[in-house]
Short mmCIF file of C-alpha atoms in Angstrom, two decimals:
data_model
loop_
_atom_site.label_atom_id
_atom_site.label_comp_id
_atom_site.label_asym_id
_atom_site.label_seq_id
_atom_site.Cartn_x
_atom_site.Cartn_y
_atom_site.Cartn_z
CA MET A 1 0.00 0.00 0.00
CA THR A 2 1.29 3.47 -0.82
CA PRO A 3 2.11 5.42 2.34
CA GLN A 4 -0.55 8.05 3.07
CA THR A 5 0.91 9.82 6.10
CA PRO A 6 0.51 13.58 5.49
CA GLU A 7 3.72 15.54 5.38
CA ALA A 8 2.01 18.07 7.66
CA LEU A 9 1.84 15.56 10.51
CA SER A 10 3.83 17.02 13.41
CA PRO A 11 6.44 14.97 15.32
CA VAL A 12 4.06 14.64 18.29
CA SER A 13 1.20 13.64 16.00
CA ARG A 14 3.37 10.94 14.47
CA THR A 15 3.59 9.24 17.85
CA ALA A 16 -0.03 8.18 17.23
CA LEU A 17 1.37 5.74 14.67
CA SER A 18 3.51 4.15 17.37
CA VAL A 19 0.41 3.72 19.54
CA ALA A 20 -1.40 2.13 16.58
CA LEU A 21 1.56 -0.20 16.16
CA VAL A 22 1.24 -1.35 19.78
CA ARG A 23 -2.49 -1.93 19.36
CA ALA A 24 -1.95 -3.85 16.13
CA TYR A 25 0.65 -6.01 17.87
CA GLU A 26 -1.68 -6.81 20.78
CA SER A 27 -4.67 -7.44 18.51
CA ALA A 28 -2.71 -10.10 16.63
CA ARG A 29 -1.89 -12.08 19.79
CA PRO A 30 -3.76 -15.35 20.51
CA GLU A 31 -5.55 -13.98 23.61
CA PRO A 32 -5.48 -10.18 23.35
CA LEU A 33 -6.64 -7.87 26.12
CA PHE A 34 -8.49 -5.90 23.43
CA THR A 35 -8.98 -6.05 19.68
CA ASP A 36 -8.48 -3.02 17.47
CA PRO A 37 -9.37 -4.20 13.95
CA TYR A 38 -8.22 -0.91 12.40
CA ALA A 39 -4.79 -0.43 13.97
CA ALA A 40 -2.89 -2.53 11.43
CA ALA A 41 -4.49 -0.57 8.58
CA PHE A 42 -3.12 2.71 9.98
CA VAL A 43 0.34 1.16 10.22
CA ALA A 44 0.15 -0.18 6.68
CA ALA A 45 -1.19 3.10 5.28
CA ALA A 46 1.80 4.90 6.79
CA GLY A 47 4.23 2.43 5.20
CA MET A 48 5.49 1.23 8.57
CA PRO A 49 6.68 -2.37 9.04
CA LEU A 50 4.87 -4.46 11.64
CA PRO A 51 7.60 -5.91 13.88
CA ASP A 52 7.36 -9.22 15.70
CA GLY A 53 7.56 -7.47 19.06
CA PRO A 54 9.39 -4.78 21.04
CA HIS A 55 13.16 -4.89 21.44
CA GLY A 56 15.07 -3.35 24.32
CA PRO A 57 14.02 -2.88 27.96
CA LEU A 58 12.44 0.55 27.51
CA ALA A 59 10.49 -0.53 24.43
CA ARG A 60 9.20 -3.65 26.16
CA ARG A 61 8.07 -1.63 29.16
CA LEU A 62 6.36 1.03 27.05
CA VAL A 63 4.56 -1.58 24.95
CA ALA A 64 3.32 -3.39 28.07
CA GLN A 65 2.17 -0.08 29.52
CA GLY A 66 0.39 0.86 26.29
CA ILE A 67 -1.47 -2.44 26.17
CA LEU A 68 -2.62 -2.27 29.80
CA ARG A 69 -3.47 1.40 29.44
CA THR A 70 -5.70 0.73 26.44
CA ARG A 71 -7.63 -1.98 28.25
CA PHE A 72 -7.99 0.10 31.42
CA TYR A 73 -9.36 3.11 29.55
CA ASP A 74 -11.68 0.92 27.47
CA ASP A 75 -13.21 -0.51 30.63
CA ARG A 76 -13.48 2.78 32.50
CA LEU A 77 -14.98 4.75 29.61
CA LEU A 78 -17.73 2.17 29.16
CA ALA A 79 -18.33 2.01 32.91
CA ALA A 80 -18.68 5.81 33.11
CA GLY A 81 -22.02 5.64 31.29
CA THR A 82 -22.15 9.41 30.80
CA GLY A 83 -23.46 9.46 27.23
CA GLN A 84 -21.03 12.28 26.39
CA VAL A 85 -17.37 11.40 25.80
CA VAL A 86 -14.43 13.58 24.77
CA LEU A 87 -11.12 12.14 23.56
CA LEU A 88 -8.43 14.81 23.89
CA ALA A 89 -5.67 14.43 21.27
CA ALA A 90 -7.52 11.37 19.98
CA GLY A 91 -4.85 10.45 17.45
CA LEU A 92 -5.69 7.14 15.77
CA ASP A 93 -8.01 6.02 18.56
CA THR A 94 -10.89 3.90 17.22
CA ARG A 95 -12.95 3.48 20.37
CA ALA A 96 -15.89 5.13 18.60
CA HIS A 97 -15.88 2.16 16.23
CA ARG A 98 -14.74 -0.79 18.32
CA LEU A 99 -16.44 -0.41 21.73
CA ALA A 100 -20.04 -1.32 22.59
CA TRP A 101 -21.41 2.11 23.50
CA SER A 102 -24.82 2.58 25.04
CA SER A 103 -27.55 4.00 22.83
CA GLY A 104 -27.36 7.78 22.40
CA THR A 105 -23.66 8.14 23.21
CA ARG A 106 -22.01 11.11 21.55
CA LEU A 107 -18.21 10.94 21.28
CA PHE A 108 -16.05 13.92 20.35
CA GLU A 109 -12.55 13.33 18.96
CA LEU A 110 -10.26 16.35 19.20
CA ASP A 111 -6.94 16.51 17.36
CA LEU A 112 -5.08 18.45 14.71
CA ALA A 113 -6.61 18.49 11.24
CA PRO A 114 -3.87 16.42 9.48
CA VAL A 115 -4.25 13.60 12.03
CA LEU A 116 -8.01 13.47 11.63
CA ALA A 117 -7.74 13.61 7.83
CA PHE A 118 -5.30 10.68 7.70
CA LYS A 119 -7.45 8.70 10.11
CA GLN A 120 -10.65 9.36 8.19
CA ARG A 121 -9.06 8.38 4.89
CA VAL A 122 -8.03 4.99 6.26
CA LEU A 123 -11.36 4.37 8.00
CA ASP A 124 -13.28 5.31 4.84
CA GLY A 125 -11.14 2.89 2.86
CA LEU A 126 -12.18 0.13 5.24
CA GLY A 127 -15.85 1.09 5.20
CA ALA A 128 -15.70 1.50 8.98
CA ALA A 129 -18.85 2.73 10.72
CA PRO A 130 -18.87 4.11 14.29
CA ALA A 131 -20.90 2.43 17.02
CA CYS A 132 -21.99 5.79 18.44
CA GLU A 133 -22.45 9.36 17.27
CA ARG A 134 -18.88 10.37 16.43
CA VAL A 135 -17.91 14.03 16.11
CA PRO A 136 -14.34 14.59 14.84
CA LEU A 137 -13.19 18.12 15.62
CA ALA A 138 -10.00 19.76 14.40
CA ALA A 139 -8.57 21.64 17.38
CA ASP A 140 -5.21 22.58 18.87
CA LEU A 141 -5.36 21.87 22.59
CA VAL A 142 -2.74 24.48 23.45
CA ASP A 143 -4.95 27.12 21.81
CA PRO A 144 -7.24 28.62 24.47
CA ASP A 145 -10.11 28.73 21.95
CA TRP A 146 -10.60 24.96 21.80
CA PRO A 147 -13.42 24.91 24.41
CA ALA A 148 -15.46 27.30 22.26
CA LEU A 149 -14.94 25.05 19.23
CA LEU A 150 -16.10 22.06 21.27
CA THR A 151 -19.29 23.71 22.50
CA ALA A 152 -20.03 25.02 18.99
CA ALA A 153 -19.82 21.40 17.77
CA GLY A 154 -22.63 20.38 20.12
CA PHE A 155 -20.85 19.61 23.39
CA ASP A 156 -23.08 20.30 26.40
CA PRO A 157 -21.10 21.47 29.46
CA GLY A 158 -24.20 21.00 31.59
CA ARG A 159 -24.09 17.21 31.14
CA PRO A 160 -21.64 14.86 32.86
CA THR A 161 -18.78 13.96 30.54
CA ALA A 162 -16.18 11.22 30.35
CA TRP A 163 -12.89 12.81 29.32
CA LEU A 164 -9.85 10.87 28.13
CA ALA A 165 -6.36 12.37 27.94
CA GLU A 166 -4.45 9.26 26.90
CA GLY A 167 -0.70 9.66 26.53
CA LEU A 168 -1.11 13.43 26.22
CA LEU A 169 0.17 15.38 29.20
CA VAL A 170 3.71 14.03 28.97
CA TYR A 171 4.12 16.01 25.72
CA LEU A 172 3.07 19.28 27.38
CA SER A 173 4.89 21.67 29.67
CA ALA A 174 3.58 22.08 33.21
CA ASP A 175 1.88 25.36 32.27
CA GLU A 176 0.30 23.86 29.16
CA ALA A 177 -0.95 20.83 31.09
CA ALA A 178 -2.38 23.04 33.84
CA GLY A 179 -4.13 25.23 31.27
CA LEU A 180 -5.63 22.23 29.50
CA LEU A 181 -6.90 20.59 32.70
CA ALA A 182 -8.28 23.90 33.97
CA ALA A 183 -10.29 24.20 30.75
CA VAL A 184 -11.52 20.62 31.15
CA GLY A 185 -12.59 21.41 34.71
CA ALA A 186 -14.51 24.49 33.59
CA LEU A 187 -16.43 22.34 31.09
CA SER A 188 -17.14 19.48 33.50
CA ALA A 189 -20.50 19.19 35.23
CA PRO A 190 -20.64 17.32 38.54
CA GLY A 191 -20.49 13.60 37.86
CA SER A 192 -17.95 13.99 35.06
CA ARG A 193 -14.91 11.73 34.93
CA LEU A 194 -11.40 12.33 33.69
CA LEU A 195 -9.00 9.54 32.75
CA LEU A 196 -5.29 10.19 32.37
CA GLU A 197 -1.87 8.92 33.37
CA GLN A 198 -0.26 9.73 36.68
CA GLY A 199 2.72 11.90 35.76
CA ARG A 200 6.34 11.07 36.46
CA ASP A 201 9.75 12.70 36.29
CA VAL A 202 10.88 12.21 32.70
CA THR A 203 14.38 13.61 33.22
CA GLY A 204 15.70 10.15 34.10
CA THR A 205 14.25 8.38 31.06
CA PRO A 206 16.81 5.89 29.68
CA GLN A 207 18.29 6.74 26.30
CA ASP A 208 17.28 4.40 23.50
CA PRO A 209 18.08 5.67 19.98
CA ALA A 210 15.25 3.58 18.54
CA LEU A 211 12.75 5.49 20.71
CA ALA A 212 14.29 8.95 20.55
CA HIS A 213 11.57 10.14 18.15
CA ILE A 214 9.17 9.67 21.08
CA THR A 215 11.11 10.25 24.29
CA ALA A 216 12.85 13.40 23.02
CA LEU A 217 9.42 15.02 22.83
CA TRP A 218 8.50 14.33 26.46
CA ARG A 219 8.16 17.49 28.54
CA GLY A 220 6.64 15.96 31.67
CA GLY A 221 3.31 17.74 32.07
CA LEU A 222 2.42 18.08 35.75
CA GLY A 223 4.73 15.24 36.74
CA PRO A 224 4.19 13.15 39.89
CA GLY A 225 1.90 15.79 41.39
CA THR A 226 -0.87 15.36 38.80
CA HIS A 227 -3.37 13.80 41.21
CA ASP A 228 -2.67 16.44 43.87
CA TRP A 229 -3.23 19.20 41.32
CA LEU A 230 -6.61 17.71 40.40
CA ALA A 231 -7.62 17.11 44.02
CA ALA A 232 -7.09 20.79 44.77
CA ARG A 233 -9.39 21.80 41.92
CA GLY A 234 -12.69 20.06 42.44
CA TRP A 235 -11.82 16.45 41.56
CA THR A 236 -11.56 13.32 43.68
CA THR A 237 -8.91 10.98 42.34
CA HIS A 238 -8.27 7.26 42.36
CA LEU A 239 -4.94 5.84 41.22
CA THR A 240 -4.65 2.37 39.69
CA SER A 241 -1.07 1.18 39.50
CA LEU A 242 0.45 -0.47 36.46
CA ASP A 243 1.49 -3.39 38.68
CA HIS A 244 -2.12 -3.90 39.78
CA LEU A 245 -3.36 -4.01 36.19
CA ALA A 246 -0.61 -6.42 35.21
CA THR A 247 -1.64 -8.77 38.01
CA THR A 248 -5.35 -8.41 37.24
CA HIS A 249 -4.83 -9.35 33.60
CA ALA A 250 -2.10 -11.92 34.22
CA ARG A 251 0.41 -10.01 32.14
CA PRO A 252 3.86 -10.06 33.78
CA LEU A 253 5.57 -6.71 33.41
CA PRO A 254 9.07 -6.36 32.00
CA PRO A 255 11.55 -4.80 34.46
CA ALA A 256 11.01 -1.09 35.02
CA ALA A 257 13.01 1.18 32.75
CA GLY A 258 13.65 4.57 34.31
CA PRO A 259 12.23 6.12 37.46
CA GLY A 260 8.83 5.32 38.84
CA ALA A 261 6.37 2.95 37.16
CA PRO A 262 3.34 5.11 36.33
CA GLY A 263 -0.26 4.43 37.10
CA PHE A 264 -3.57 5.67 35.81
CA ILE A 265 -5.86 8.26 37.35
CA GLU A 266 -9.64 8.23 37.30
CA ALA A 267 -10.86 11.58 38.60
CA HIS A 268 -14.48 12.32 39.48
CA ARG A 269 -15.82 15.87 39.33
CA THR A 270 -17.25 16.73 42.70
CA GLY A 271 -17.16 20.52 42.86
CA PRO A 272 -15.96 23.76 41.32
CA ALA A 273 -12.29 24.51 40.73
CA ALA A 274 -10.51 26.03 43.70
#
């Protein structure tokens, strides 16, 4: 297949292809934790080879984390039952198509226009149909105008919302991450949920030349204090560790590479921002 990746795709946006690669790898396993029937098509459309598995300690750890993360967020988004879902920096996420959403669910996918265009081209080529009302929305999440674009597209801030910021904050500075989460809080009615990774100190990330196109872009977001930041601003937080998920799903983790194995935060909106 001729590669279709737009030249306009930014370095951060291209990391979505690496996530698709992980999901394609897991989907091809005999007993996968999830099945993404579209992931391999994104990889093929971009002209990327599909390897037989990760190589190197950091790669193995990141792949294991990506697999467990996908399953965790799948489960928690469906359990939220809000009927209104927003995927921030959705990338090549296909949850709108592959999960069993309840009737009437409206799902907004926010990302840069070139990412959404590439994604739509591949999905159209497969004849893929969403399992909910899907609203793709071209938006730059470091632009303060994105909330207005979201509401103009039909988002109702008066309804509880399930928000997903998967693999996003690590690519933002602390100020950018704080600004994004403050905007999410302002749009979140009581009963809303926010799913994201617990931050960590990225300064000690091991150097792996094969992964430099990803790790060199990490800026750390709010770091290890992410849950404390949320708790001080109208959210109650629950942290699920990577080790717990690995045990739950009987997936032994490779040895930790770098400082602090991360976990995953599910935050519930209980009050106004402080």
